[in-house]
Amino acid sequence: MAYKTIVVELDDHVAVIKLNRPDALNALSTAMLREIVQALREADDNEKVRCIVLTGSEKAFAAGADIGEMAEMSFAEVFGSDLYGPEAQAIVRCRKPVIAAVSGYALGGGCELALMCDFIIASESAKFGQPEVNLGIIAGMGGTQRLTRAVGKAKAMDMHLTGRFMDAAEAERAGLVARVVPAKKLMDEAMAAAHKIAEKSQLALLAAKESVNRAFETPQAEGILHERRLFQSLFATEDQSEGMQAFLDKREAQFRDR
Ligand code: HXC
């Protein structure tokens, strides 16, 4: 499918979705969010795709929701249309692993979009922020919830109340990002991680993603029970037999997603 605001490429088993509105620092318009949703759905449905990398440009992952689009909107329009809500829900429904490769600004909705991914690999130039307060609004795509779970109340409050940006080193210390690499190495690192994930059993990946996400949705005892049931159910797969036999045979496993 031809997209106007993103570029999608397939590199072996990895789909790369690149936000592409350079003139607006990849500000997230409704059109762009819908294209991201469509591209994620296509990647989820494409049997060849085993991992997805979502990225922007060196200067900006995304500098937030499109302020030009929102500026004239009334409460009735924003509430009535549930602005950006259905798109945000659809993005987190993607079942395959999604890595955010973040360079430059990840602000407002851009920070929230990165937080919707399974983990973030950041370049040393990355800057995260929730500066909505400067516009007289607050985050609206999960930023008060996901950022707080990621970095804790103190830093989440600091960012949401002051609007200050967090650099990559602080983001790594705070647990917001999984890895920080030099800007020039960002895509190499993200693609290497994605290709590594692509080698695994798809069934184990689905179970791992679902189970980690449960940690944010249920009491711990329920999450642990869910994990145990998924762990046990994976013993019904050929990939479990293959993975363990390959280890014992001292060879690489050949997973077949069965
Ligand atoms: C629309 C944006 C934009 C945005 C940047 N641009 N951010 N357009 N929406 N969020 C545009 C600018 O208008 C400008 O266009 C061009 O991108 C380059 O931006 P500059 O400001 O000239 O660049 P620079 O001086 O380098 O400053 C970079 C910046 C700044 C610090 C990132 O652009 C900035 O503060 N942007 C807004 C960040 C923000 O407030 N994000 C939160 C948005 S609200 P022209 O045409 O002038 O060249 C949000 C709510 C989410 O995200 C919740 C939804 C439910």
PDB file of C-alpha atoms and ligand atoms in Angstrom:
ATOM      1  CA  MET A   1       0.000   0.000   0.000  1.00  0.00           C
ATOM      2  CA  ALA A   2       1.213   3.522  -0.818  1.00  0.00           C
ATOM      3  CA  TYR A   3       1.594   5.783   2.199  1.00  0.00           C
ATOM      4  CA  LYS A   4       1.945   9.576   2.295  1.00  0.00           C
ATOM      5  CA  THR A   5       3.336  10.203   5.781  1.00  0.00           C
ATOM      6  CA  ILE A   6       5.349   7.068   6.479  1.00  0.00           C
ATOM      7  CA  VAL A   7       7.719   4.800   4.579  1.00  0.00           C
ATOM      8  CA  VAL A   8       7.497   1.053   5.072  1.00  0.00           C
ATOM      9  CA  GLU A   9      10.278  -1.311   4.110  1.00  0.00           C
ATOM     10  CA  LEU A  10      10.759  -5.013   4.578  1.00  0.00           C
ATOM     11  CA  ASP A  11      14.248  -6.251   5.455  1.00  0.00           C
ATOM     12  CA  ASP A  12      14.028 -10.028   5.446  1.00  0.00           C
ATOM     13  CA  HIS A  13      11.679 -10.749   8.401  1.00  0.00           C
ATOM     14  CA  VAL A  14      11.709  -7.218   9.806  1.00  0.00           C
ATOM     15  CA  ALA A  15       9.235  -4.502   8.811  1.00  0.00           C
ATOM     16  CA  VAL A  16      10.614  -0.990   9.255  1.00  0.00           C
ATOM     17  CA  ILE A  17       8.045   1.784   9.603  1.00  0.00           C
ATOM     18  CA  LYS A  18       9.661   5.201   9.249  1.00  0.00           C
ATOM     19  CA  LEU A  19       7.722   8.332  10.145  1.00  0.00           C
ATOM     20  CA  ASN A  20       8.203  10.762   7.319  1.00  0.00           C
ATOM     21  CA  ARG A  21       6.971  14.315   7.816  1.00  0.00           C
ATOM     22  CA  PRO A  22      10.387  15.977   8.037  1.00  0.00           C
ATOM     23  CA  ASP A  23       9.038  19.515   7.656  1.00  0.00           C
ATOM     24  CA  ALA A  24       6.972  19.117  10.822  1.00  0.00           C
ATOM     25  CA  LEU A  25       9.499  17.042  12.840  1.00  0.00           C
ATOM     26  CA  ASN A  26       7.215  14.046  12.281  1.00  0.00           C
ATOM     27  CA  ALA A  27       4.301  15.661  14.117  1.00  0.00           C
ATOM     28  CA  LEU A  28       1.589  13.038  14.414  1.00  0.00           C
ATOM     29  CA  SER A  29      -1.418  14.064  12.363  1.00  0.00           C
ATOM     30  CA  THR A  30      -4.545  11.905  12.334  1.00  0.00           C
ATOM     31  CA  ALA A  31      -3.582  10.845   8.824  1.00  0.00           C
ATOM     32  CA  MET A  32      -0.143   9.741   9.986  1.00  0.00           C
ATOM     33  CA  LEU A  33      -1.497   7.841  12.996  1.00  0.00           C
ATOM     34  CA  ARG A  34      -3.961   6.059  10.713  1.00  0.00           C
ATOM     35  CA  GLU A  35      -1.161   5.114   8.349  1.00  0.00           C
ATOM     36  CA  ILE A  36       0.898   3.787  11.282  1.00  0.00           C
ATOM     37  CA  VAL A  37      -2.100   1.696  12.357  1.00  0.00           C
ATOM     38  CA  GLN A  38      -2.551   0.377   8.811  1.00  0.00           C
ATOM     39  CA  ALA A  39       1.151  -0.461   8.458  1.00  0.00           C
ATOM     40  CA  LEU A  40       1.184  -2.270  11.813  1.00  0.00           C
ATOM     41  CA  ARG A  41      -1.903  -4.257  10.815  1.00  0.00           C
ATOM     42  CA  GLU A  42      -0.293  -5.242   7.528  1.00  0.00           C
ATOM     43  CA  ALA A  43       2.889  -6.274   9.334  1.00  0.00           C
ATOM     44  CA  ASP A  44       0.872  -8.248  11.885  1.00  0.00           C
ATOM     45  CA  ASP A  45      -1.006 -10.021   9.072  1.00  0.00           C
ATOM     46  CA  ASN A  46       2.093 -10.675   6.950  1.00  0.00           C
ATOM     47  CA  GLU A  47       3.406 -14.128   7.847  1.00  0.00           C
ATOM     48  CA  LYS A  48       6.870 -13.176   6.665  1.00  0.00           C
ATOM     49  CA  VAL A  49       7.163 -10.360   9.231  1.00  0.00           C
ATOM     50  CA  ARG A  50       8.448 -11.475  12.633  1.00  0.00           C
ATOM     51  CA  CYS A  51       9.440  -8.144  14.200  1.00  0.00           C
ATOM     52  CA  ILE A  52       8.703  -4.466  13.557  1.00  0.00           C
ATOM     53  CA  VAL A  53      10.922  -1.400  13.997  1.00  0.00           C
ATOM     54  CA  LEU A  54       9.227   1.987  14.301  1.00  0.00           C
ATOM     55  CA  THR A  55      11.527   4.936  13.751  1.00  0.00           C
ATOM     56  CA  GLY A  56      11.711   8.573  12.691  1.00  0.00           C
ATOM     57  CA  SER A  57      14.527  10.792  11.459  1.00  0.00           C
ATOM     58  CA  GLU A  58      17.820  11.674  13.117  1.00  0.00           C
ATOM     59  CA  LYS A  59      16.317  14.997  14.286  1.00  0.00           C
ATOM     60  CA  ALA A  60      12.942  13.727  15.451  1.00  0.00           C
ATOM     61  CA  PHE A  61      11.215  10.480  16.243  1.00  0.00           C
ATOM     62  CA  ALA A  62       8.073  12.600  16.550  1.00  0.00           C
ATOM     63  CA  ALA A  63       7.680  16.069  18.106  1.00  0.00           C
ATOM     64  CA  GLY A  64       4.157  15.360  19.310  1.00  0.00           C
ATOM     65  CA  ALA A  65       0.641  15.366  18.033  1.00  0.00           C
ATOM     66  CA  ASP A  66       0.113  17.903  15.252  1.00  0.00           C
ATOM     67  CA  ILE A  67      -0.521  21.194  17.036  1.00  0.00           C
ATOM     68  CA  GLY A  68      -1.780  22.808  13.830  1.00  0.00           C
ATOM     69  CA  GLU A  69      -4.442  20.129  13.549  1.00  0.00           C
ATOM     70  CA  MET A  70      -5.554  20.528  17.176  1.00  0.00           C
ATOM     71  CA  ALA A  71      -5.322  24.307  17.608  1.00  0.00           C
ATOM     72  CA  GLU A  72      -8.823  25.206  16.438  1.00  0.00           C
ATOM     73  CA  MET A  73     -10.619  22.194  17.832  1.00  0.00           C
ATOM     74  CA  SER A  74     -13.431  22.510  20.340  1.00  0.00           C
ATOM     75  CA  PHE A  75     -14.114  20.209  23.272  1.00  0.00           C
ATOM     76  CA  ALA A  76     -17.079  18.803  21.367  1.00  0.00           C
ATOM     77  CA  GLU A  77     -14.875  17.882  18.400  1.00  0.00           C
ATOM     78  CA  VAL A  78     -12.064  16.370  20.474  1.00  0.00           C
ATOM     79  CA  PHE A  79     -14.402  14.464  22.785  1.00  0.00           C
ATOM     80  CA  GLY A  80     -16.899  13.588  20.068  1.00  0.00           C
ATOM     81  CA  SER A  81     -14.280  12.177  17.720  1.00  0.00           C
ATOM     82  CA  ASP A  82     -12.226  10.637  20.585  1.00  0.00           C
ATOM     83  CA  LEU A  83      -9.270  12.369  18.924  1.00  0.00           C
ATOM     84  CA  TYR A  84      -6.318   9.971  18.436  1.00  0.00           C
ATOM     85  CA  GLY A  85      -7.924   7.446  20.842  1.00  0.00           C
ATOM     86  CA  PRO A  86      -8.926   4.679  18.401  1.00  0.00           C
ATOM     87  CA  GLU A  87      -5.538   4.914  16.673  1.00  0.00           C
ATOM     88  CA  ALA A  88      -3.648   4.643  19.978  1.00  0.00           C
ATOM     89  CA  GLN A  89      -5.713   1.599  20.952  1.00  0.00           C
ATOM     90  CA  ALA A  90      -5.076  -0.029  17.596  1.00  0.00           C
ATOM     91  CA  ILE A  91      -1.313   0.551  17.863  1.00  0.00           C
ATOM     92  CA  VAL A  92      -1.031  -1.316  21.169  1.00  0.00           C
ATOM     93  CA  ARG A  93      -3.086  -4.196  19.759  1.00  0.00           C
ATOM     94  CA  CYS A  94      -0.203  -5.191  17.468  1.00  0.00           C
ATOM     95  CA  ARG A  95       0.767  -8.735  18.563  1.00  0.00           C
ATOM     96  CA  LYS A  96       4.227  -8.920  17.042  1.00  0.00           C
ATOM     97  CA  PRO A  97       7.225  -7.359  18.812  1.00  0.00           C
ATOM     98  CA  VAL A  98       7.646  -3.654  18.056  1.00  0.00           C
ATOM     99  CA  ILE A  99      10.912  -1.832  18.780  1.00  0.00           C
ATOM    100  CA  ALA A 100      10.991   1.975  18.824  1.00  0.00           C
ATOM    101  CA  ALA A 101      14.299   3.308  17.456  1.00  0.00           C
ATOM    102  CA  VAL A 102      14.346   6.869  18.744  1.00  0.00           C
ATOM    103  CA  SER A 103      16.665   9.668  17.690  1.00  0.00           C
ATOM    104  CA  GLY A 104      16.101  13.353  18.430  1.00  0.00           C
ATOM    105  CA  TYR A 105      12.773  14.584  19.761  1.00  0.00           C
ATOM    106  CA  ALA A 106      10.211  12.181  21.178  1.00  0.00           C
ATOM    107  CA  LEU A 107       7.793  14.666  22.667  1.00  0.00           C
ATOM    108  CA  GLY A 108       4.163  14.579  23.713  1.00  0.00           C
ATOM    109  CA  GLY A 109       2.387  12.086  21.492  1.00  0.00           C
ATOM    110  CA  GLY A 110       5.810  11.117  20.110  1.00  0.00           C
ATOM    111  CA  CYS A 111       6.983  10.050  23.568  1.00  0.00           C
ATOM    112  CA  GLU A 112       3.665   8.270  24.057  1.00  0.00           C
ATOM    113  CA  LEU A 113       4.042   6.483  20.721  1.00  0.00           C
ATOM    114  CA  ALA A 114       7.513   5.264  21.728  1.00  0.00           C
ATOM    115  CA  LEU A 115       6.048   4.086  25.043  1.00  0.00           C
ATOM    116  CA  MET A 116       3.382   2.096  23.161  1.00  0.00           C
ATOM    117  CA  CYS A 117       6.155   0.040  21.573  1.00  0.00           C
ATOM    118  CA  ASP A 118       7.567  -2.990  23.379  1.00  0.00           C
ATOM    119  CA  PHE A 119      10.913  -1.363  24.097  1.00  0.00           C
ATOM    120  CA  ILE A 120      12.899   1.674  23.088  1.00  0.00           C
ATOM    121  CA  ILE A 121      16.425   1.819  21.714  1.00  0.00           C
ATOM    122  CA  ALA A 122      17.573   5.437  21.803  1.00  0.00           C
ATOM    123  CA  SER A 123      20.379   7.343  20.180  1.00  0.00           C
ATOM    124  CA  GLU A 124      22.561   9.564  22.384  1.00  0.00           C
ATOM    125  CA  SER A 125      20.740  12.572  20.879  1.00  0.00           C
ATOM    126  CA  ALA A 126      17.264  11.418  21.931  1.00  0.00           C
ATOM    127  CA  LYS A 127      15.156  13.812  23.984  1.00  0.00           C
ATOM    128  CA  PHE A 128      11.979  12.653  25.658  1.00  0.00           C
ATOM    129  CA  GLY A 129       9.338  14.970  27.028  1.00  0.00           C
ATOM    130  CA  GLN A 130       5.681  15.532  27.802  1.00  0.00           C
ATOM    131  CA  PRO A 131       5.496  19.281  27.164  1.00  0.00           C
ATOM    132  CA  GLU A 132       1.710  19.376  26.652  1.00  0.00           C
ATOM    133  CA  VAL A 133       1.389  21.525  29.785  1.00  0.00           C
ATOM    134  CA  ASN A 134       3.009  24.364  27.800  1.00  0.00           C
ATOM    135  CA  LEU A 135       0.022  24.220  25.437  1.00  0.00           C
ATOM    136  CA  GLY A 136      -2.573  24.235  28.211  1.00  0.00           C
ATOM    137  CA  ILE A 137      -3.358  20.531  27.833  1.00  0.00           C
ATOM    138  CA  ILE A 138      -2.050  17.226  29.150  1.00  0.00           C
ATOM    139  CA  ALA A 139      -0.934  13.975  27.529  1.00  0.00           C
ATOM    140  CA  GLY A 140      -3.781  12.105  25.869  1.00  0.00           C
ATOM    141  CA  MET A 141      -2.353   8.871  24.468  1.00  0.00           C
ATOM    142  CA  GLY A 142      -1.302   7.193  27.700  1.00  0.00           C
ATOM    143  CA  GLY A 143       1.620   9.399  28.748  1.00  0.00           C
ATOM    144  CA  THR A 144       0.495   9.981  32.327  1.00  0.00           C
ATOM    145  CA  GLN A 145       0.054   6.228  32.742  1.00  0.00           C
ATOM    146  CA  ARG A 146       2.808   4.534  30.717  1.00  0.00           C
ATOM    147  CA  LEU A 147       5.535   7.065  31.531  1.00  0.00           C
ATOM    148  CA  THR A 148       4.684   6.807  35.239  1.00  0.00           C
ATOM    149  CA  ARG A 149       4.889   3.021  35.121  1.00  0.00           C
ATOM    150  CA  ALA A 150       8.176   3.265  33.229  1.00  0.00           C
ATOM    151  CA  VAL A 151      10.029   5.870  35.299  1.00  0.00           C
ATOM    152  CA  GLY A 152       8.033   6.194  38.523  1.00  0.00           C
ATOM    153  CA  LYS A 153       6.005   9.052  39.953  1.00  0.00           C
ATOM    154  CA  ALA A 154       8.807  11.515  40.721  1.00  0.00           C
ATOM    155  CA  LYS A 155      10.218  11.769  37.215  1.00  0.00           C
ATOM    156  CA  ALA A 156       6.813  11.411  35.544  1.00  0.00           C
ATOM    157  CA  MET A 157       5.435  14.310  37.586  1.00  0.00           C
ATOM    158  CA  ASP A 158       8.577  16.356  36.895  1.00  0.00           C
ATOM    159  CA  MET A 159       8.165  15.852  33.152  1.00  0.00           C
ATOM    160  CA  HIS A 160       4.394  16.361  32.974  1.00  0.00           C
ATOM    161  CA  LEU A 161       4.348  19.382  35.311  1.00  0.00           C
ATOM    162  CA  THR A 162       7.437  21.253  34.109  1.00  0.00           C
ATOM    163  CA  GLY A 163       7.435  20.060  30.499  1.00  0.00           C
ATOM    164  CA  ARG A 164      11.213  19.589  30.660  1.00  0.00           C
ATOM    165  CA  PHE A 165      12.985  17.169  28.346  1.00  0.00           C
ATOM    166  CA  MET A 166      14.903  14.104  29.512  1.00  0.00           C
ATOM    167  CA  ASP A 167      18.059  13.237  27.595  1.00  0.00           C
ATOM    168  CA  ALA A 168      19.004   9.711  26.574  1.00  0.00           C
ATOM    169  CA  ALA A 169      21.382   9.092  29.480  1.00  0.00           C
ATOM    170  CA  GLU A 170      18.743  10.089  32.026  1.00  0.00           C
ATOM    171  CA  ALA A 171      16.103   8.082  30.149  1.00  0.00           C
ATOM    172  CA  GLU A 172      18.287   4.988  30.353  1.00  0.00           C
ATOM    173  CA  ARG A 173      18.984   5.522  34.065  1.00  0.00           C
ATOM    174  CA  ALA A 174      15.268   5.980  34.688  1.00  0.00           C
ATOM    175  CA  GLY A 175      14.306   2.790  32.830  1.00  0.00           C
ATOM    176  CA  LEU A 176      12.472   4.524  30.000  1.00  0.00           C
ATOM    177  CA  VAL A 177      14.782   3.105  27.334  1.00  0.00           C
ATOM    178  CA  ALA A 178      16.399  -0.301  27.042  1.00  0.00           C
ATOM    179  CA  ARG A 179      19.632   0.783  25.343  1.00  0.00           C
ATOM    180  CA  VAL A 180      21.422   3.964  24.274  1.00  0.00           C
ATOM    181  CA  VAL A 181      23.758   3.940  21.283  1.00  0.00           C
ATOM    182  CA  PRO A 182      25.588   6.581  19.205  1.00  0.00           C
ATOM    183  CA  ALA A 183      23.249   8.175  16.644  1.00  0.00           C
ATOM    184  CA  LYS A 184      25.063   6.654  13.690  1.00  0.00           C
ATOM    185  CA  LYS A 185      24.614   3.167  15.114  1.00  0.00           C
ATOM    186  CA  LEU A 186      20.925   3.491  16.023  1.00  0.00           C
ATOM    187  CA  MET A 187      19.419   1.640  13.078  1.00  0.00           C
ATOM    188  CA  ASP A 188      22.151  -1.015  13.065  1.00  0.00           C
ATOM    189  CA  GLU A 189      21.476  -1.725  16.724  1.00  0.00           C
ATOM    190  CA  ALA A 190      17.678  -1.729  16.305  1.00  0.00           C
ATOM    191  CA  MET A 191      17.844  -3.947  13.220  1.00  0.00           C
ATOM    192  CA  ALA A 192      20.252  -6.358  14.894  1.00  0.00           C
ATOM    193  CA  ALA A 193      17.866  -6.646  17.845  1.00  0.00           C
ATOM    194  CA  ALA A 194      14.916  -7.113  15.486  1.00  0.00           C
ATOM    195  CA  HIS A 195      16.685  -9.805  13.440  1.00  0.00           C
ATOM    196  CA  LYS A 196      17.670 -11.572  16.662  1.00  0.00           C
ATOM    197  CA  ILE A 197      14.011 -11.532  17.770  1.00  0.00           C
ATOM    198  CA  ALA A 198      12.960 -12.757  14.304  1.00  0.00           C
ATOM    199  CA  GLU A 199      14.975 -15.959  14.829  1.00  0.00           C
ATOM    200  CA  LYS A 200      12.880 -17.006  17.824  1.00  0.00           C
ATOM    201  CA  SER A 201       9.708 -19.042  17.923  1.00  0.00           C
ATOM    202  CA  GLN A 202       6.823 -16.734  17.069  1.00  0.00           C
ATOM    203  CA  LEU A 203       4.655 -18.593  19.583  1.00  0.00           C
ATOM    204  CA  ALA A 204       7.107 -17.975  22.422  1.00  0.00           C
ATOM    205  CA  LEU A 205       7.389 -14.314  21.399  1.00  0.00           C
ATOM    206  CA  LEU A 206       3.610 -13.831  21.409  1.00  0.00           C
ATOM    207  CA  ALA A 207       3.405 -15.452  24.840  1.00  0.00           C
ATOM    208  CA  ALA A 208       6.308 -13.392  26.234  1.00  0.00           C
ATOM    209  CA  LYS A 209       4.869 -10.097  24.970  1.00  0.00           C
ATOM    210  CA  GLU A 210       1.396 -10.895  26.239  1.00  0.00           C
ATOM    211  CA  SER A 211       2.730 -11.974  29.606  1.00  0.00           C
ATOM    212  CA  VAL A 212       4.995  -8.951  30.195  1.00  0.00           C
ATOM    213  CA  ASN A 213       2.127  -6.648  29.257  1.00  0.00           C
ATOM    214  CA  ARG A 214      -0.034  -8.390  31.847  1.00  0.00           C
ATOM    215  CA  ALA A 215       2.280  -6.979  34.510  1.00  0.00           C
ATOM    216  CA  PHE A 216       0.669  -3.599  33.880  1.00  0.00           C
ATOM    217  CA  GLU A 217      -2.921  -4.761  33.744  1.00  0.00           C
ATOM    218  CA  THR A 218      -3.439  -7.230  36.598  1.00  0.00           C
ATOM    219  CA  PRO A 219      -2.526  -7.852  40.237  1.00  0.00           C
ATOM    220  CA  GLN A 220       0.804  -9.692  40.465  1.00  0.00           C
ATOM    221  CA  ALA A 221      -0.670 -13.040  41.520  1.00  0.00           C
ATOM    222  CA  GLU A 222      -2.971 -13.011  38.460  1.00  0.00           C
ATOM    223  CA  GLY A 223      -0.074 -12.054  36.203  1.00  0.00           C
ATOM    224  CA  ILE A 224       2.060 -14.876  37.565  1.00  0.00           C
ATOM    225  CA  LEU A 225      -0.766 -17.383  37.088  1.00  0.00           C
ATOM    226  CA  HIS A 226      -1.249 -16.162  33.510  1.00  0.00           C
ATOM    227  CA  GLU A 227       2.495 -16.534  32.920  1.00  0.00           C
ATOM    228  CA  ARG A 228       2.529 -20.050  34.341  1.00  0.00           C
ATOM    229  CA  ARG A 229      -0.354 -21.142  32.109  1.00  0.00           C
ATOM    230  CA  LEU A 230       1.345 -19.703  29.029  1.00  0.00           C
ATOM    231  CA  PHE A 231       4.644 -21.324  30.063  1.00  0.00           C
ATOM    232  CA  GLN A 232       2.895 -24.669  30.450  1.00  0.00           C
ATOM    233  CA  SER A 233       0.977 -24.335  27.184  1.00  0.00           C
ATOM    234  CA  LEU A 234       4.207 -23.798  25.232  1.00  0.00           C
ATOM    235  CA  PHE A 235       5.042 -27.429  26.029  1.00  0.00           C
ATOM    236  CA  ALA A 236       2.315 -28.307  23.531  1.00  0.00           C
ATOM    237  CA  THR A 237       4.386 -26.777  20.718  1.00  0.00           C
ATOM    238  CA  GLU A 238       6.881 -28.391  18.365  1.00  0.00           C
ATOM    239  CA  ASP A 239       9.085 -25.349  18.890  1.00  0.00           C
ATOM    240  CA  GLN A 240       9.583 -26.287  22.565  1.00  0.00           C
ATOM    241  CA  SER A 241      10.743 -29.785  21.574  1.00  0.00           C
ATOM    242  CA  GLU A 242      12.961 -28.354  18.847  1.00  0.00           C
ATOM    243  CA  GLY A 243      14.430 -25.605  21.062  1.00  0.00           C
ATOM    244  CA  MET A 244      15.360 -27.975  23.863  1.00  0.00           C
ATOM    245  CA  GLN A 245      16.599 -30.755  21.577  1.00  0.00           C
ATOM    246  CA  ALA A 246      18.724 -28.249  19.642  1.00  0.00           C
ATOM    247  CA  PHE A 247      20.309 -27.129  22.905  1.00  0.00           C
ATOM    248  CA  LEU A 248      21.084 -30.724  23.869  1.00  0.00           C
ATOM    249  CA  ASP A 249      22.438 -31.428  20.357  1.00  0.00           C
ATOM    250  CA  LYS A 250      24.574 -28.244  20.553  1.00  0.00           C
ATOM    251  CA  ARG A 251      23.076 -26.846  17.327  1.00  0.00           C
ATOM    252  CA  GLU A 252      20.953 -23.824  16.331  1.00  0.00           C
ATOM    253  CA  ALA A 253      17.203 -24.360  16.756  1.00  0.00           C
ATOM    254  CA  GLN A 254      15.053 -24.302  13.633  1.00  0.00           C
ATOM    255  CA  PHE A 255      11.754 -22.891  14.824  1.00  0.00           C
ATOM    256  CA  ARG A 256       8.660 -23.433  12.677  1.00  0.00           C
ATOM    257  CA  ASP A 257       6.035 -21.589  14.717  1.00  0.00           C
ATOM    258  CA  ARG A 258       4.174 -24.782  15.508  1.00  0.00           C
TER     259      ARG A 258
HETATM  260  C1  HXC B   1       3.000  20.624  14.470  1.00  0.00           C
HETATM  261  C2  HXC B   1       5.265  20.964  14.664  1.00  0.00           C
HETATM  262  C3  HXC B   1       5.291  20.263  15.901  1.00  0.00           C
HETATM  263  C4  HXC B   1       4.057  19.730  16.388  1.00  0.00           C
HETATM  264  C5  HXC B   1       7.293  20.919  15.454  1.00  0.00           C
HETATM  265  N1  HXC B   1       6.523  21.345  14.440  1.00  0.00           N
HETATM  266  N2  HXC B   1       6.565  20.278  16.365  1.00  0.00           N
HETATM  267  N3  HXC B   1       4.121  21.116  13.975  1.00  0.00           N
HETATM  268  N4  HXC B   1       2.940  19.941  15.646  1.00  0.00           N
HETATM  269  N5  HXC B   1       3.965  19.027  17.528  1.00  0.00           N
HETATM  270  C6  HXC B   1       6.943  22.088  13.244  1.00  0.00           C
HETATM  271  C7  HXC B   1       7.196  23.547  13.556  1.00  0.00           C
HETATM  272  O1  HXC B   1       5.993  24.274  13.570  1.00  0.00           O
HETATM  273  C8  HXC B   1       8.102  23.915  12.410  1.00  0.00           C
HETATM  274  O2  HXC B   1       7.326  24.132  11.247  1.00  0.00           O
HETATM  275  C9  HXC B   1       8.933  22.668  12.183  1.00  0.00           C
HETATM  276  O3  HXC B   1       8.183  21.599  12.762  1.00  0.00           O
HETATM  277  C10 HXC B   1      10.280  22.732  12.861  1.00  0.00           C
HETATM  278  O4  HXC B   1      10.069  23.057  14.212  1.00  0.00           O
HETATM  279  P1  HXC B   1      10.877  24.243  14.952  1.00  0.00           P
HETATM  280  O5  HXC B   1      10.093  24.582  16.166  1.00  0.00           O
HETATM  281  O6  HXC B   1      11.194  25.347  14.018  1.00  0.00           O
HETATM  282  O7  HXC B   1      12.223  23.466  15.324  1.00  0.00           O
HETATM  283  P2  HXC B   1      13.172  23.706  16.570  1.00  0.00           P
HETATM  284  O8  HXC B   1      13.383  25.175  16.817  1.00  0.00           O
HETATM  285  O9  HXC B   1      14.357  22.845  16.319  1.00  0.00           O
HETATM  286  O10 HXC B   1      12.368  23.152  17.852  1.00  0.00           O
HETATM  287  C11 HXC B   1      12.084  21.800  17.960  1.00  0.00           C
HETATM  288  C12 HXC B   1      11.012  21.566  19.060  1.00  0.00           C
HETATM  289  C13 HXC B   1       9.781  22.448  18.815  1.00  0.00           C
HETATM  290  C14 HXC B   1      11.620  21.859  20.435  1.00  0.00           C
HETATM  291  C15 HXC B   1      10.656  20.069  18.999  1.00  0.00           C
HETATM  292  O11 HXC B   1       9.360  22.258  17.470  1.00  0.00           O
HETATM  293  C16 HXC B   1       8.613  22.153  19.696  1.00  0.00           C
HETATM  294  O12 HXC B   1       8.596  22.524  20.872  1.00  0.00           O
HETATM  295  N6  HXC B   1       7.596  21.469  19.143  1.00  0.00           N
HETATM  296  C17 HXC B   1       6.348  21.199  19.862  1.00  0.00           C
HETATM  297  C18 HXC B   1       6.545  20.109  20.865  1.00  0.00           C
HETATM  298  C19 HXC B   1       5.253  19.820  21.623  1.00  0.00           C
HETATM  299  O13 HXC B   1       4.706  20.709  22.291  1.00  0.00           O
HETATM  300  N7  HXC B   1       4.749  18.605  21.511  1.00  0.00           N
HETATM  301  C20 HXC B   1       3.519  18.199  22.202  1.00  0.00           C
HETATM  302  C21 HXC B   1       2.358  18.415  21.254  1.00  0.00           C
HETATM  303  S1  HXC B   1       0.813  18.095  22.026  1.00  0.00           S
HETATM  304  P3  HXC B   1       7.562  25.419  10.313  1.00  0.00           P
HETATM  305  O14 HXC B   1       6.492  25.271   9.266  1.00  0.00           O
HETATM  306  O15 HXC B   1       7.409  26.618  11.194  1.00  0.00           O
HETATM  307  O16 HXC B   1       8.965  25.242   9.798  1.00  0.00           O
HETATM  308  C22 HXC B   1       0.680  16.418  22.033  1.00  0.00           C
HETATM  309  C23 HXC B   1      -0.574  15.876  22.638  1.00  0.00           C
HETATM  310  C24 HXC B   1      -0.648  14.406  22.541  1.00  0.00           C
HETATM  311  O17 HXC B   1       1.528  15.741  21.572  1.00  0.00           O
HETATM  312  C25 HXC B   1      -1.964  13.856  23.044  1.00  0.00           C
HETATM  313  C26 HXC B   1      -2.881  13.484  21.970  1.00  0.00           C
HETATM  314  C27 HXC B   1      -4.156  12.782  22.419  1.00  0.00           C
END
